[in-house]
PDB file of N, CA and C and ligand atoms in Angstrom:
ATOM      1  N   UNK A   1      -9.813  15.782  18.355  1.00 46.00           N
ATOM      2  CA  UNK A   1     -10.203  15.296  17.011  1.00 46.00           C
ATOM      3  C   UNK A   1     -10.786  13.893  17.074  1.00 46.00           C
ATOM      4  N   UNK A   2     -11.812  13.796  16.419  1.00 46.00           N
ATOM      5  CA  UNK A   2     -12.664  12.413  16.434  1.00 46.00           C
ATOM      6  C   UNK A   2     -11.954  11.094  15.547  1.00 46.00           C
ATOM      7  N   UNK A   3     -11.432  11.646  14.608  1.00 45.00           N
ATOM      8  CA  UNK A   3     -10.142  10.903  14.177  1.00 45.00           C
ATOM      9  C   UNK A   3     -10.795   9.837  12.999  1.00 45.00           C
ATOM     10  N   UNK A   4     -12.636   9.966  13.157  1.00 48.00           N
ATOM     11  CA  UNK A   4     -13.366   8.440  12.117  1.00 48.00           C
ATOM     12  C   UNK A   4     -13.214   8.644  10.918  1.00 48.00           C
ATOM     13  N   UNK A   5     -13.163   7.969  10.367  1.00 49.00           N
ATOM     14  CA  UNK A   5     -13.238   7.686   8.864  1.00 49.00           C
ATOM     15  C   UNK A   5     -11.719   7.181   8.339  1.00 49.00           C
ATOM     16  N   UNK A   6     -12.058   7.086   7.238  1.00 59.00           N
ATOM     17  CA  UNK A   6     -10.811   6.112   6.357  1.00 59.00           C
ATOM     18  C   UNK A   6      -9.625   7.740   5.391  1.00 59.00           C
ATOM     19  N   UNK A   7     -10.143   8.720   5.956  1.00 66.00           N
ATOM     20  CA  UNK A   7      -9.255   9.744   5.406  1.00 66.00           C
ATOM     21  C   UNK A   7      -8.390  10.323   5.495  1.00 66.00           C
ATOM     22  N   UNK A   8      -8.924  10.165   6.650  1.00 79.00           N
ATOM     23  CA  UNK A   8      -7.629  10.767   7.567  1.00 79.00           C
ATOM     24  C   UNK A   8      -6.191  10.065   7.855  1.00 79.00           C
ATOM     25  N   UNK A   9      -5.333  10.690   7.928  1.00 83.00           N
ATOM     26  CA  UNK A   9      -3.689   9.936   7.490  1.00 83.00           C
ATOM     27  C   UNK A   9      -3.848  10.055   9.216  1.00 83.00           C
ATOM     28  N   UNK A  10      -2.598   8.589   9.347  1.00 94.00           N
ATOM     29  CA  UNK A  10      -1.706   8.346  10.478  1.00 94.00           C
ATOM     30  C   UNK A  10      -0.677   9.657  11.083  1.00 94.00           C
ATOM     31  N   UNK A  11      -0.658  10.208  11.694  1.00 96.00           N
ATOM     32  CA  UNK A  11       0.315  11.599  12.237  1.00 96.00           C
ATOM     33  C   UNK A  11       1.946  10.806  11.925  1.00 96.00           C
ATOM     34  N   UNK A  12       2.110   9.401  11.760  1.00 97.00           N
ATOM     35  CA  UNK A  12       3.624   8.908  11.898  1.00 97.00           C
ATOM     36  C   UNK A  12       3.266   7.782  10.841  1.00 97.00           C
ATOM     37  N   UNK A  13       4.217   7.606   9.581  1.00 97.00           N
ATOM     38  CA  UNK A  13       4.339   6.285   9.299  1.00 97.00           C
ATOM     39  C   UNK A  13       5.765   6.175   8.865  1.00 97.00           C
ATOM     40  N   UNK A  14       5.806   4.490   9.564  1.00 96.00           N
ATOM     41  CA  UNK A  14       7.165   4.208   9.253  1.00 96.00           C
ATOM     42  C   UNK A  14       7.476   3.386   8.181  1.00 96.00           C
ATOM     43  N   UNK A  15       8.607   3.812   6.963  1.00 97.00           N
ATOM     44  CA  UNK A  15       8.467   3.427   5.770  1.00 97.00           C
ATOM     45  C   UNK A  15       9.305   4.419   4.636  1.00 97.00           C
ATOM     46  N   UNK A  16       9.154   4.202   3.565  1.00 97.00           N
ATOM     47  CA  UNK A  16       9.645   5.890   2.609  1.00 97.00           C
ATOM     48  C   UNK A  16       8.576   5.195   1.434  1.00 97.00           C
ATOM     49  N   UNK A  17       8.410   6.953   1.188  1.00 97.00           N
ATOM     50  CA  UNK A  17       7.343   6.880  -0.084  1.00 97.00           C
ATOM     51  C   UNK A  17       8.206   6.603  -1.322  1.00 97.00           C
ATOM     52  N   UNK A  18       8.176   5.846  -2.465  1.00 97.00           N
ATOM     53  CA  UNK A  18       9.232   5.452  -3.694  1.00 97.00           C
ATOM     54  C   UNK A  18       7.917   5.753  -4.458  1.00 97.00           C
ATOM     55  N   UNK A  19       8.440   5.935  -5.698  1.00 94.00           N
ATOM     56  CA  UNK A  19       7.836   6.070  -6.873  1.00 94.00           C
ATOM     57  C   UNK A  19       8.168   4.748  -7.992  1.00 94.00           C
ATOM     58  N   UNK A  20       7.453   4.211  -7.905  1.00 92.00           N
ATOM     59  CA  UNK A  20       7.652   2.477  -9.009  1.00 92.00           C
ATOM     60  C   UNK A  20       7.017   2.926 -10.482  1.00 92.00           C
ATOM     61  N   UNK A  21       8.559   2.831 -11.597  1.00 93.00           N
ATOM     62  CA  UNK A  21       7.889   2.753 -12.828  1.00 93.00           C
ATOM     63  C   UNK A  21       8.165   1.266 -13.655  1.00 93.00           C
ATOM     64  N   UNK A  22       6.928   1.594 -14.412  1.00 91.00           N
ATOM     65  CA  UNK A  22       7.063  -0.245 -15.281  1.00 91.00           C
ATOM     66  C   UNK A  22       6.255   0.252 -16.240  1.00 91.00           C
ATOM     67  N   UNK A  23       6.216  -0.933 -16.828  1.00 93.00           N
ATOM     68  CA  UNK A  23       5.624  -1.365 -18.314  1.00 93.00           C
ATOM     69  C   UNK A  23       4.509  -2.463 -17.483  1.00 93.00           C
ATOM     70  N   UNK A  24       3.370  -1.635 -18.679  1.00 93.00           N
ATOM     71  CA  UNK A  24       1.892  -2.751 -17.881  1.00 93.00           C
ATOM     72  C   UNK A  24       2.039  -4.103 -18.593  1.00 93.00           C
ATOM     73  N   UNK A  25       2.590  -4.099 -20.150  1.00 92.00           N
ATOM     74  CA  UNK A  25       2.974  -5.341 -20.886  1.00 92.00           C
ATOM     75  C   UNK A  25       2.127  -5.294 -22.061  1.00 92.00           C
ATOM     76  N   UNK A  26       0.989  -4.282 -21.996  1.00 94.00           N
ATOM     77  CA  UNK A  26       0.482  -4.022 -23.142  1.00 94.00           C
ATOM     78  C   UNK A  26       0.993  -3.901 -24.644  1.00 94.00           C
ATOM     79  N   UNK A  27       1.152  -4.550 -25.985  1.00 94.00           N
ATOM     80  CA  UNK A  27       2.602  -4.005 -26.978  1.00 94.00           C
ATOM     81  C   UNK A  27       2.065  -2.905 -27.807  1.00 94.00           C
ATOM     82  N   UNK A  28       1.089  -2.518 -27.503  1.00 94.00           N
ATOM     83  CA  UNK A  28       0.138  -0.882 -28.036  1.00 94.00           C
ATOM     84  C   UNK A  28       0.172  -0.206 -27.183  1.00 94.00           C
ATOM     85  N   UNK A  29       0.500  -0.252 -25.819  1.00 95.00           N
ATOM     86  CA  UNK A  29       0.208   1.383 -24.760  1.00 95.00           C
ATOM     87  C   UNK A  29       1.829   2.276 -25.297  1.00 95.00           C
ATOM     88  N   UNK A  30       1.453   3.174 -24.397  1.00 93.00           N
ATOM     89  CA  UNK A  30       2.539   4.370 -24.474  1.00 93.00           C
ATOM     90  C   UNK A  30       3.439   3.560 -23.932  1.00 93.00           C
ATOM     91  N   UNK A  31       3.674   2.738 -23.133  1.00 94.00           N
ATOM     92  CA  UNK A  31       4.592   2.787 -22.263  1.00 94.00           C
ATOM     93  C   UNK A  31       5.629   1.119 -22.682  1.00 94.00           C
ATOM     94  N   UNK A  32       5.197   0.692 -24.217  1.00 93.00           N
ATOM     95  CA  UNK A  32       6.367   0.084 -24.670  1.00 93.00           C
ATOM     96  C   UNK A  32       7.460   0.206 -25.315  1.00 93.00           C
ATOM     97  N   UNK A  33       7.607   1.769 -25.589  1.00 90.00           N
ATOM     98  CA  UNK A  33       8.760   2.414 -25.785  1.00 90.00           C
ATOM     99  C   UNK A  33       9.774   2.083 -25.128  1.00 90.00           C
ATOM    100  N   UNK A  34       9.591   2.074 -23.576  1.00 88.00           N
ATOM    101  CA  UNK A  34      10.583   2.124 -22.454  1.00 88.00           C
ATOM    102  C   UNK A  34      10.546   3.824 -22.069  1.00 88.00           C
ATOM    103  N   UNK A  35       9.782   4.291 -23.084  1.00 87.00           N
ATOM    104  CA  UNK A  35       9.596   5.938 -21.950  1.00 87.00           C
ATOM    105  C   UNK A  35       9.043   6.775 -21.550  1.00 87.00           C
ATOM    106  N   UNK A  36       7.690   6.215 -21.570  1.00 92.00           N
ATOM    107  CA  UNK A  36       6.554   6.634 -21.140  1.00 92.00           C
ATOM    108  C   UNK A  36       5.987   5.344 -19.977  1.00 92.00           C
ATOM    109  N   UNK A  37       6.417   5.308 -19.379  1.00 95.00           N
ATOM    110  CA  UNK A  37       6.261   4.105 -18.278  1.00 95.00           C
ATOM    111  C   UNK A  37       5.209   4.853 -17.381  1.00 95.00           C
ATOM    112  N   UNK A  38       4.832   3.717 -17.039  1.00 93.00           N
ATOM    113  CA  UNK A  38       3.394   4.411 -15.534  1.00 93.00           C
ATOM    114  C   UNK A  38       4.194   3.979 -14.208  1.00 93.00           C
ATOM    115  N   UNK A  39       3.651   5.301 -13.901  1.00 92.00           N
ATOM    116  CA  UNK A  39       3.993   5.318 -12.272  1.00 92.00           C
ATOM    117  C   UNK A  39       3.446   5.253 -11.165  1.00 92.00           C
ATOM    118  N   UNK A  40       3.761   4.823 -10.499  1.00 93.00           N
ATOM    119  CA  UNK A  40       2.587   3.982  -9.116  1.00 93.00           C
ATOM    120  C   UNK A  40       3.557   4.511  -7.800  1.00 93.00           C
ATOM    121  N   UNK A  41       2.944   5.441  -6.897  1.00 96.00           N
ATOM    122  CA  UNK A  41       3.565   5.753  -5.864  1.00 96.00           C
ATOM    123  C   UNK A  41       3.227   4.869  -4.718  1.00 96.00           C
ATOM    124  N   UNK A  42       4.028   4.117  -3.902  1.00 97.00           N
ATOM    125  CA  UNK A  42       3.836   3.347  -2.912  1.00 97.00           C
ATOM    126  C   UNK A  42       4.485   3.693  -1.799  1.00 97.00           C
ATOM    127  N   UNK A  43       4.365   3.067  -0.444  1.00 97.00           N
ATOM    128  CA  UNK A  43       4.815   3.073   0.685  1.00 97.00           C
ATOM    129  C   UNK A  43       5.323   1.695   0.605  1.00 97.00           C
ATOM    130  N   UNK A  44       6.662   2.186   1.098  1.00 97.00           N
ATOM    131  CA  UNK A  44       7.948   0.960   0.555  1.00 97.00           C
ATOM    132  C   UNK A  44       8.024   0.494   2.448  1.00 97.00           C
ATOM    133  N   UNK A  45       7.697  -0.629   3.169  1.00 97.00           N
ATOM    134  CA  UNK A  45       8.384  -0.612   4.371  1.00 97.00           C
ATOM    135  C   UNK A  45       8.781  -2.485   4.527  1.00 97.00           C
ATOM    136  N   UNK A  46       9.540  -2.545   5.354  1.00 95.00           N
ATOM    137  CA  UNK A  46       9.879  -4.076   5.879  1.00 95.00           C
ATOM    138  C   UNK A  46       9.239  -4.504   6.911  1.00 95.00           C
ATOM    139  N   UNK A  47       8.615  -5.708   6.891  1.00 93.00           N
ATOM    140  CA  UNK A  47       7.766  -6.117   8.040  1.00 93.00           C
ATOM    141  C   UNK A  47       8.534  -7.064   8.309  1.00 93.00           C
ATOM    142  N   UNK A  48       8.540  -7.694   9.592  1.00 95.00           N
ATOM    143  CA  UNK A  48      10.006  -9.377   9.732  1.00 95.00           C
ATOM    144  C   UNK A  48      10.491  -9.468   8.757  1.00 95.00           C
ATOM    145  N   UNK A  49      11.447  -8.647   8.477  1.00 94.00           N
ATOM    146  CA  UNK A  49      12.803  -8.762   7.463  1.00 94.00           C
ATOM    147  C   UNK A  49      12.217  -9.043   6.168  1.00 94.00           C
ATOM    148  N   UNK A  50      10.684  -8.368   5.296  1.00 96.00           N
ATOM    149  CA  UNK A  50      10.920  -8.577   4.181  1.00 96.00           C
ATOM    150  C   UNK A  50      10.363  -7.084   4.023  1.00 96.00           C
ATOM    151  N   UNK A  51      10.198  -6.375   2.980  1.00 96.00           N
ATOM    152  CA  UNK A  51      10.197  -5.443   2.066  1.00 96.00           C
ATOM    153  C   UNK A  51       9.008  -5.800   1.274  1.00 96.00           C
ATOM    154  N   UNK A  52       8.195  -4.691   1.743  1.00 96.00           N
ATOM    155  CA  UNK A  52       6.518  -5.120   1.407  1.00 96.00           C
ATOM    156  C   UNK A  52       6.208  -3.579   0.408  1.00 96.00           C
ATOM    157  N   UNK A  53       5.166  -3.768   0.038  1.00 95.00           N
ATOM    158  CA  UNK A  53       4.704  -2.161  -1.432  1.00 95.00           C
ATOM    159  C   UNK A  53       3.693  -2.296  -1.006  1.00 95.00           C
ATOM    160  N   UNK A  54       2.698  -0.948  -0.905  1.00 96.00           N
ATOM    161  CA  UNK A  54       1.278  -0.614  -0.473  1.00 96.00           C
ATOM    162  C   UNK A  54       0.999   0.401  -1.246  1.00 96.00           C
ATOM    163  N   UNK A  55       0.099   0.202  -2.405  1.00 95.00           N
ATOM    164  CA  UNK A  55       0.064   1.750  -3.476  1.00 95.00           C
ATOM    165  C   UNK A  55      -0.906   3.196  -2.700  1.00 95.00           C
ATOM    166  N   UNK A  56      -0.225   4.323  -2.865  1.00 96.00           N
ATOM    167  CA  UNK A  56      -1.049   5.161  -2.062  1.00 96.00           C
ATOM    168  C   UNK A  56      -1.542   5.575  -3.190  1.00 96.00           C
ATOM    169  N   UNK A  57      -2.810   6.231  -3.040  1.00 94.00           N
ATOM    170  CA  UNK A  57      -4.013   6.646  -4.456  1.00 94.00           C
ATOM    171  C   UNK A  57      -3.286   8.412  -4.162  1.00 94.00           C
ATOM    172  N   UNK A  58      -3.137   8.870  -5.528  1.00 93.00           N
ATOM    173  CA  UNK A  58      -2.608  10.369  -5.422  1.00 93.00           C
ATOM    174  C   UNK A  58      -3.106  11.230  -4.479  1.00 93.00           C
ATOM    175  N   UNK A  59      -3.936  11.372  -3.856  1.00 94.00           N
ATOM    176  CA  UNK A  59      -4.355  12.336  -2.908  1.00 94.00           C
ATOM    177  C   UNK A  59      -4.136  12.187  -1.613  1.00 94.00           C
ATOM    178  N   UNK A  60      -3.380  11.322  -1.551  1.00 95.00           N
ATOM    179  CA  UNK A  60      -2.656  10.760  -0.221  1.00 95.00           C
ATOM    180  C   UNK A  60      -1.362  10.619  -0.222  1.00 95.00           C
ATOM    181  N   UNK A  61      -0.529  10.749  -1.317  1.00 96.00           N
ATOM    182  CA  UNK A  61       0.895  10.768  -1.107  1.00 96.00           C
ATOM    183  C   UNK A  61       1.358  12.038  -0.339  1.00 96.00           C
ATOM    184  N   UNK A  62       1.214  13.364  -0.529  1.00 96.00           N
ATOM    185  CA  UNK A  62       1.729  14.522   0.586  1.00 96.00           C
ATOM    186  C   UNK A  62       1.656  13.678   1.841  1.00 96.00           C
ATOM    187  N   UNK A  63       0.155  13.458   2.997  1.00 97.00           N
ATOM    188  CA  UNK A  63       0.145  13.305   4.021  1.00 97.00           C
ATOM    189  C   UNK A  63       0.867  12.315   4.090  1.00 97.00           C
ATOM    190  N   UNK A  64       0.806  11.271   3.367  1.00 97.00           N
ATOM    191  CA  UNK A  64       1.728  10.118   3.940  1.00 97.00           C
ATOM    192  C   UNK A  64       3.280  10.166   4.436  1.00 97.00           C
ATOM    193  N   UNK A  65       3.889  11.683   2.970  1.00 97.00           N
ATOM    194  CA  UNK A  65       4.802  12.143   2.925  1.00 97.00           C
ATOM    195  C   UNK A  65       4.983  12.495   3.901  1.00 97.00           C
ATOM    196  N   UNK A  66       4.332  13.393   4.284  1.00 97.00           N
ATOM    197  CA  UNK A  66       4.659  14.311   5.441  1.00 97.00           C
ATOM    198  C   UNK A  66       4.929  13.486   7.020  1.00 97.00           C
ATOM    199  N   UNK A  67       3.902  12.252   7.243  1.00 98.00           N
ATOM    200  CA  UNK A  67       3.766  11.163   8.238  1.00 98.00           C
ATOM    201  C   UNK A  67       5.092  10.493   8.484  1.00 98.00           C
ATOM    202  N   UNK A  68       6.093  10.134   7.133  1.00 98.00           N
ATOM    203  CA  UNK A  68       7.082   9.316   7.244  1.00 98.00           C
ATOM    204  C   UNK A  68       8.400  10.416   7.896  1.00 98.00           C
ATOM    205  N   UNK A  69       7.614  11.801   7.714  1.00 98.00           N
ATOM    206  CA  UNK A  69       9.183  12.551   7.827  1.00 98.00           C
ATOM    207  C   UNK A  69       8.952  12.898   9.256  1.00 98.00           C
ATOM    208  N   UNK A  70       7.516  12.958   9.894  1.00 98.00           N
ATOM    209  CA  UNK A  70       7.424  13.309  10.665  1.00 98.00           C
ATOM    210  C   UNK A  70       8.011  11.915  11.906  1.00 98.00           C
ATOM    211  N   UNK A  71       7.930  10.882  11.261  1.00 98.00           N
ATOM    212  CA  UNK A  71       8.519  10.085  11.901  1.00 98.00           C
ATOM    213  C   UNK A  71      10.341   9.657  11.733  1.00 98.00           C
ATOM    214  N   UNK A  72      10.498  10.390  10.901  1.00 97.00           N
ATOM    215  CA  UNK A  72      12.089  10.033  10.783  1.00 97.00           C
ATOM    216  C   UNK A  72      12.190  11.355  11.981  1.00 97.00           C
ATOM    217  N   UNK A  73      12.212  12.547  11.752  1.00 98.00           N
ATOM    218  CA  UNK A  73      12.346  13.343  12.841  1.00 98.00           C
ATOM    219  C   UNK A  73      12.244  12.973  14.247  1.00 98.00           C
ATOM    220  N   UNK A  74      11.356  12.283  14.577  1.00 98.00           N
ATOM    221  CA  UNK A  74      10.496  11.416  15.864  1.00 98.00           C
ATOM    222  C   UNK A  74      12.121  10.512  16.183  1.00 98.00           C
ATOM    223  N   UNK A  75      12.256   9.506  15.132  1.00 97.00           N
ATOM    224  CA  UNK A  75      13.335   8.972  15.366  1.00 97.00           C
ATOM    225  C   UNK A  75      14.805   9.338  15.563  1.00 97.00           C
ATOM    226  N   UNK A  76      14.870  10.531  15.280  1.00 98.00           N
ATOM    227  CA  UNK A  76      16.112  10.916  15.218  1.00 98.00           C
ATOM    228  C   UNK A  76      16.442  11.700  16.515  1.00 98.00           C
ATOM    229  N   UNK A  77      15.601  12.400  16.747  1.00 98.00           N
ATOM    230  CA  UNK A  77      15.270  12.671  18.340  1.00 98.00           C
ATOM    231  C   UNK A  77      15.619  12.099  19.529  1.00 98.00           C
ATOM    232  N   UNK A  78      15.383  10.711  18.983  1.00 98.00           N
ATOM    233  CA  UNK A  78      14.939   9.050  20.129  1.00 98.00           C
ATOM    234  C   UNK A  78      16.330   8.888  20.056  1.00 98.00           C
ATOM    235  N   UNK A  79      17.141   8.865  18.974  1.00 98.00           N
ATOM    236  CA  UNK A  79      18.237   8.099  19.075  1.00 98.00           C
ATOM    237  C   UNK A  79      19.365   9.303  19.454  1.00 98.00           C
ATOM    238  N   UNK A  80      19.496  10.643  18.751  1.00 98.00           N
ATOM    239  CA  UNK A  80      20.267  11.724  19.662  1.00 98.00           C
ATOM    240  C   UNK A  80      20.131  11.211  21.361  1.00 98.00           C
ATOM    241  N   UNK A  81      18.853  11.721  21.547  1.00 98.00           N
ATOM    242  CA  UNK A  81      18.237  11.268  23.252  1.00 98.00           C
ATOM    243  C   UNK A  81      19.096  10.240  23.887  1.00 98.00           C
ATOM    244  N   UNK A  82      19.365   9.310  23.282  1.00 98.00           N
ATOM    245  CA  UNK A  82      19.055   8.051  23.542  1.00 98.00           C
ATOM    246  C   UNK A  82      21.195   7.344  23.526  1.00 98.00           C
ATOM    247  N   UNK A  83      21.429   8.456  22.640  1.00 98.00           N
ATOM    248  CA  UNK A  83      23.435   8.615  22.395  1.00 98.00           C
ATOM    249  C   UNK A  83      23.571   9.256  23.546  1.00 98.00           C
ATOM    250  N   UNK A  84      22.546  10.599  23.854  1.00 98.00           N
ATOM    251  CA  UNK A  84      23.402  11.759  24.368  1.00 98.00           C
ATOM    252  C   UNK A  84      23.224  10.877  25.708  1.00 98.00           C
ATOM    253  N   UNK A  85      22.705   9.967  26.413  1.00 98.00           N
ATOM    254  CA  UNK A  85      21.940   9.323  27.788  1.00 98.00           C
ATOM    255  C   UNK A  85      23.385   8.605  27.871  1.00 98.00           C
ATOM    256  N   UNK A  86      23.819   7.386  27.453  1.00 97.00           N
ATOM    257  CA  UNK A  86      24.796   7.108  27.118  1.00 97.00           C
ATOM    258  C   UNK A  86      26.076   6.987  27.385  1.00 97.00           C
ATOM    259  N   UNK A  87      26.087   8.672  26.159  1.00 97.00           N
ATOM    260  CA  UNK A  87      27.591   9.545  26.838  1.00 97.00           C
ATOM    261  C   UNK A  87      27.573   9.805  28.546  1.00 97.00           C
ATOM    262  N   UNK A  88      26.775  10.505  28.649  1.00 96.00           N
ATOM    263  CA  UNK A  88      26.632  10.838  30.062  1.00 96.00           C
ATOM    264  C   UNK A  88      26.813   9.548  30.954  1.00 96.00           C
ATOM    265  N   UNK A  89      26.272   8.645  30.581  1.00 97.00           N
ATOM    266  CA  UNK A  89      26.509   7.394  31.373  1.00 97.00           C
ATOM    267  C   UNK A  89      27.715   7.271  31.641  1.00 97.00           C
ATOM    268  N   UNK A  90      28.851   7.101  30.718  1.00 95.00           N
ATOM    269  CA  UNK A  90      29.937   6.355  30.312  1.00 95.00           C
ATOM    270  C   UNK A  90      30.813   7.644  31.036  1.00 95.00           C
ATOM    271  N   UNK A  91      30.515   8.990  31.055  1.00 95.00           N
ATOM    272  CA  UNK A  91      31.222  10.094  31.479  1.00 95.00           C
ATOM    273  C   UNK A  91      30.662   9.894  32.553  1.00 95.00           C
ATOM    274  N   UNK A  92      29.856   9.317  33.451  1.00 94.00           N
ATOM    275  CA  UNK A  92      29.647   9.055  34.672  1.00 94.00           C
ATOM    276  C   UNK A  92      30.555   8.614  35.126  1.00 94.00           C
ATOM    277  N   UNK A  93      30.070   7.328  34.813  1.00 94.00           N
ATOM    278  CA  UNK A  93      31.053   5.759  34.800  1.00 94.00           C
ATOM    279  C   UNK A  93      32.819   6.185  35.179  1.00 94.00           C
ATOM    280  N   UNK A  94      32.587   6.712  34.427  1.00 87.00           N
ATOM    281  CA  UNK A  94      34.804   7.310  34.080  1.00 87.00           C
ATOM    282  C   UNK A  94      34.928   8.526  35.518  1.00 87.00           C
ATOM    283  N   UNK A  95      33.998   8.741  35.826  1.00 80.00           N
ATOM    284  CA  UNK A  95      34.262  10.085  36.761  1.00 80.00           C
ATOM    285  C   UNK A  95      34.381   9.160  38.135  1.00 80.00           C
ATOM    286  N   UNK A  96      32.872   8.466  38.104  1.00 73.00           N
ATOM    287  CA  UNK A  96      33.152   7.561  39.326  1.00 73.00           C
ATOM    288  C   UNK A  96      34.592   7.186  40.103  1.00 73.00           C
ATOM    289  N   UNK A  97      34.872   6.021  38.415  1.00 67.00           N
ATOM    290  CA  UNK A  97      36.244   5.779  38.914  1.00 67.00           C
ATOM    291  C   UNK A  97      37.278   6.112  39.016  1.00 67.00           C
ATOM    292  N   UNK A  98      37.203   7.325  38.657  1.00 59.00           N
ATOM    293  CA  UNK A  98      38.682   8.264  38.578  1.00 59.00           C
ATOM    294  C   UNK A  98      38.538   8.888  40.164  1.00 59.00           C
ATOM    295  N   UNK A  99      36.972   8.900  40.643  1.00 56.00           N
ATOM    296  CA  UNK A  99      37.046   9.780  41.968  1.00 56.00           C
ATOM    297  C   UNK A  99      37.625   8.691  43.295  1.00 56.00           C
ATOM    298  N   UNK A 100      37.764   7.133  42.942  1.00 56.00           N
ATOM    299  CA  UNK A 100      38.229   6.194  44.467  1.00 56.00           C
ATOM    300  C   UNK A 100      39.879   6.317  44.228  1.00 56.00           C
TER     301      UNK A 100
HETATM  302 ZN1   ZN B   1       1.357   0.495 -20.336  1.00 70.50          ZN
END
């Protein structure tokens, strides 16, 4: 895959998609009731310990969706992997010294 252009989604992003509702501040829109609020879907992630918002335009929230899960999966993998390496170590470790 040639991969150019600006359309194509990332295969992994790390982050969770949130849905942000508010009031634009308008005192005539729908949404000074308190219940008709607008909603803005973003990619919620932390960069050096702060908590940053990036609005995705509707036709991009699925893939993005799909990118973040595909990376929680990715991660969860890494870190099973990464326990189960570990155990085995430590059940090494214990065998070693039980065998002098
Ligand atoms: Zn409004």
């Amino acid at each position: 895959m040639a991969g150019r252009g600006t359309s194509r989604s990332p295969r992994m992003v790390r982050g969770s998609v949130v849905t942000h509702r508010r009031r634009c501040g308008k005192p005539t829109c729908r949404c000074a009731g308190g219940e008709q609020l607008h909603e803005s879907t973003v990619l919620s992630y932390s960069e050096r310990g702060r908590t940053r918002f990036v609005m995705l335009p509707p036709a991009k929230v699925a893939a993005v969706q799909a990118a973040v899960e595909r990376y929680r999966a990715a991660q969860a993998t890494l870190e099973a992997a990464g326990e189960a390496g570990r155990a085995e170590l430590i059940t090494g470790l214990g065998a070693a010294r039980g065998n002098r």
